[in-house]
Amino acid sequence: MSIHWADVIAKELEDRGPHTIATGITPSGPVHIGNMREVMTADAVYRALSDKGVEARLIYIADNFDRLRRLYPFLPESFKEHIGKPLSEIPCPTGCCNSYADHFLNPFLESMEKLGIKPQVYKADALYKEGKFVEAIKTALIRRDDIARILKEVSGRDVPDNWSPFQAICQSCGRTNTTQVIGFSPEAETVDYECSCGSTGKVSMRGGGKLVWRVDWPARWPIFRVTIEPFGKDHATAGGSYDTGKRISEEIYKYPAPYPIVYEWIHLKGVGAMHSSTGIVVTINEMLDVVPPEVLRYLIIRNKPEKHIEFDPALPLLNLVDEYDQRKGDARALELSSISGSGPFDIPFRHMVTAVQIARGDRDLLIKALQRSGYETSRMDEILGRAANVEKWLDRYAPSFVKFQVKEQLPAAVNNLSPEERKGIALLADRINEKSAAEIHDLVYTIAKETGTDSKKFFQAVYIAFLGDRQGPKLGWFLASMDREFVKSRLIQASIPK
Ligand SMILES: [Zn+2]
Ligand SMILES: [Zn+2]
């Protein structure tokens, strides 16, 4: 068995500790499971290092001081006026929280908690306003020409003559993309700018603006003593921001660039790669509505970061949940995905899909249905959590053939059953008694044989009696889940010719 990728990284880095693993996401839109890969990858390495006894910490920096780049499809037209302003300084699009950035950041922080990820959280606007970047800003402004040269050498692109590593926030219009740096004072810790809106002014290096991304990223490495950082492949291209960041970090800030972990995108089946900017996303909270958090971890952690993940939330999701619940996958990936440390969960997710549809929102009936089909129901929180997952899954992603409804009245379609099928159904009513789910399942086959009916046809006949449809969930477990007297009386009714 091969060693898990997180352990491979931990082994390579164990002698270079203590470690700080950094993650960062710009809260410019709904945070989706593609973004989640970053924190999950970091968390897996953090756990792998901790398991080896290496001192490590996990940090998350919310890039909420980045500017709004354009009018995303999910924004009202009125937000056009905010383009160019830092996300932390723009109002919440729906008025429910302090800022635009918080509106997308808060649900993400909540979902990290549900996923058992506990980083130290920093907000970029606070870091700038507190002055954490002042020295880095001074250095960048003083060594502007050296940085420009590195950017040109590494990226191959010309750097405009008026380029500055610092973006001032215009004190008049609030934008950073319209200002130009025209001077600075390391002593006063201020930067002079002019803005295309017509105003000029002086801002503090403490929150009056920020370093451009390609300088901001390496500047934070020595500030937080970052040693490991996962990032998406868009930053990893030749001449991309990691390549320039590495040179800037080493030559300007005299700090070794962190160990890079490049991760691939997660594609949602039938939708494509998820990007906040296009609005094509399934947010993490939407995902956590249908998938238990451990399973969402497992989806990501079982794959090497460089492997592209195609995620299908329809039927394959059920297999994924069962693979996790029954601990059938890679043992170390399962361990790194666990949150509560609880053991295997024996109620198959597919059976939950059956029980939830029988119970139709009645909690007691759900528990009874599970007990009748022979399952242990002591782990109530997990059961109720999964039932909630299943309800949302049925609503959003389930293919129509897994959905059913037990008919309150005998379906009219039983009129078309053959005499042999009726006879078989009568026998089933007679012999079902105290049988278990598996025994009932076998019994259906036995009776089909005895009555000379094709077993597939006989299964269909039984489904028709309950669902008015030729298909349904796994029959023995389905029948066992319902009240036995009801099952018997329905079978007897169906067996009587009209
Ligand atoms: Zn809000
Ligand atoms: Zn302005």
PDB file of C-alpha atoms in Angstrom, residues 286-292 313-314 317-318 321-322 325 345 347-361 366 370 382-399 402-404:
ATOM      1  CA  GLU A 286     -25.089  23.654  -0.031  1.00  0.00           C
ATOM      2  CA  MET A 287     -22.792  20.662  -0.280  1.00  0.00           C
ATOM      3  CA  LEU A 288     -22.897  20.119   3.481  1.00  0.00           C
ATOM      4  CA  ASP A 289     -26.682  20.043   3.213  1.00  0.00           C
ATOM      5  CA  VAL A 290     -26.420  16.773   1.307  1.00  0.00           C
ATOM      6  CA  VAL A 291     -23.069  15.246   2.297  1.00  0.00           C
ATOM      7  CA  PRO A 292     -21.913  14.452   5.842  1.00  0.00           C
ATOM      8  CA  PRO A 313     -23.690  14.693  -6.604  1.00  0.00           C
ATOM      9  CA  ALA A 314     -26.315  12.316  -8.025  1.00  0.00           C
ATOM     10  CA  LEU A 317     -22.552  10.423  -4.079  1.00  0.00           C
ATOM     11  CA  LEU A 318     -24.341   7.497  -2.411  1.00  0.00           C
ATOM     12  CA  VAL A 321     -20.917   7.994   1.440  1.00  0.00           C
ATOM     13  CA  ASP A 322     -21.071   4.207   1.743  1.00  0.00           C
ATOM     14  CA  ASP A 325     -19.233   4.824   6.245  1.00  0.00           C
ATOM     15  CA  PHE A 345     -21.741   3.859  10.471  1.00  0.00           C
ATOM     16  CA  ILE A 347     -26.925   2.117   7.998  1.00  0.00           C
ATOM     17  CA  PRO A 348     -26.263   2.266   4.263  1.00  0.00           C
ATOM     18  CA  PHE A 349     -27.001   5.685   2.801  1.00  0.00           C
ATOM     19  CA  ARG A 350     -29.138   3.988   0.164  1.00  0.00           C
ATOM     20  CA  HIS A 351     -31.252   2.504   2.889  1.00  0.00           C
ATOM     21  CA  MET A 352     -31.578   5.928   4.524  1.00  0.00           C
ATOM     22  CA  VAL A 353     -32.951   7.068   1.174  1.00  0.00           C
ATOM     23  CA  THR A 354     -35.626   4.368   1.497  1.00  0.00           C
ATOM     24  CA  ALA A 355     -36.393   4.943   5.180  1.00  0.00           C
ATOM     25  CA  VAL A 356     -36.652   8.727   4.770  1.00  0.00           C
ATOM     26  CA  GLN A 357     -39.174   8.323   1.965  1.00  0.00           C
ATOM     27  CA  ILE A 358     -41.237   5.887   4.024  1.00  0.00           C
ATOM     28  CA  ALA A 359     -41.173   8.184   7.064  1.00  0.00           C
ATOM     29  CA  ARG A 360     -42.018  11.322   5.070  1.00  0.00           C
ATOM     30  CA  GLY A 361     -40.754  13.736   7.687  1.00  0.00           C
ATOM     31  CA  LEU A 366     -38.005   7.022  10.570  1.00  0.00           C
ATOM     32  CA  LEU A 370     -34.728   1.657  10.568  1.00  0.00           C
ATOM     33  CA  GLU A 382     -25.737  10.970  13.065  1.00  0.00           C
ATOM     34  CA  ILE A 383     -28.972   9.331  11.950  1.00  0.00           C
ATOM     35  CA  LEU A 384     -30.885  12.596  12.061  1.00  0.00           C
ATOM     36  CA  GLY A 385     -28.009  14.400  10.325  1.00  0.00           C
ATOM     37  CA  ARG A 386     -28.020  11.873   7.534  1.00  0.00           C
ATOM     38  CA  ALA A 387     -31.803  11.936   7.261  1.00  0.00           C
ATOM     39  CA  ALA A 388     -31.582  15.709   6.762  1.00  0.00           C
ATOM     40  CA  ASN A 389     -28.868  15.126   4.124  1.00  0.00           C
ATOM     41  CA  VAL A 390     -31.061  12.600   2.336  1.00  0.00           C
ATOM     42  CA  GLU A 391     -34.094  14.893   2.295  1.00  0.00           C
ATOM     43  CA  LYS A 392     -32.094  17.652   0.614  1.00  0.00           C
ATOM     44  CA  TRP A 393     -30.423  15.175  -1.711  1.00  0.00           C
ATOM     45  CA  LEU A 394     -33.797  13.828  -2.862  1.00  0.00           C
ATOM     46  CA  ASP A 395     -34.898  17.360  -3.447  1.00  0.00           C
ATOM     47  CA  ARG A 396     -31.847  18.552  -5.394  1.00  0.00           C
ATOM     48  CA  TYR A 397     -29.796  15.777  -6.929  1.00  0.00           C
ATOM     49  CA  ALA A 398     -31.581  12.416  -6.794  1.00  0.00           C
ATOM     50  CA  PRO A 399     -32.452  10.833 -10.133  1.00  0.00           C
ATOM     51  CA  VAL A 402     -34.931   6.548  -6.711  1.00  0.00           C
ATOM     52  CA  LYS A 403     -37.884   8.621  -5.587  1.00  0.00           C
ATOM     53  CA  PHE A 404     -41.049   6.868  -4.494  1.00  0.00           C
TER      54      PHE A 404
END
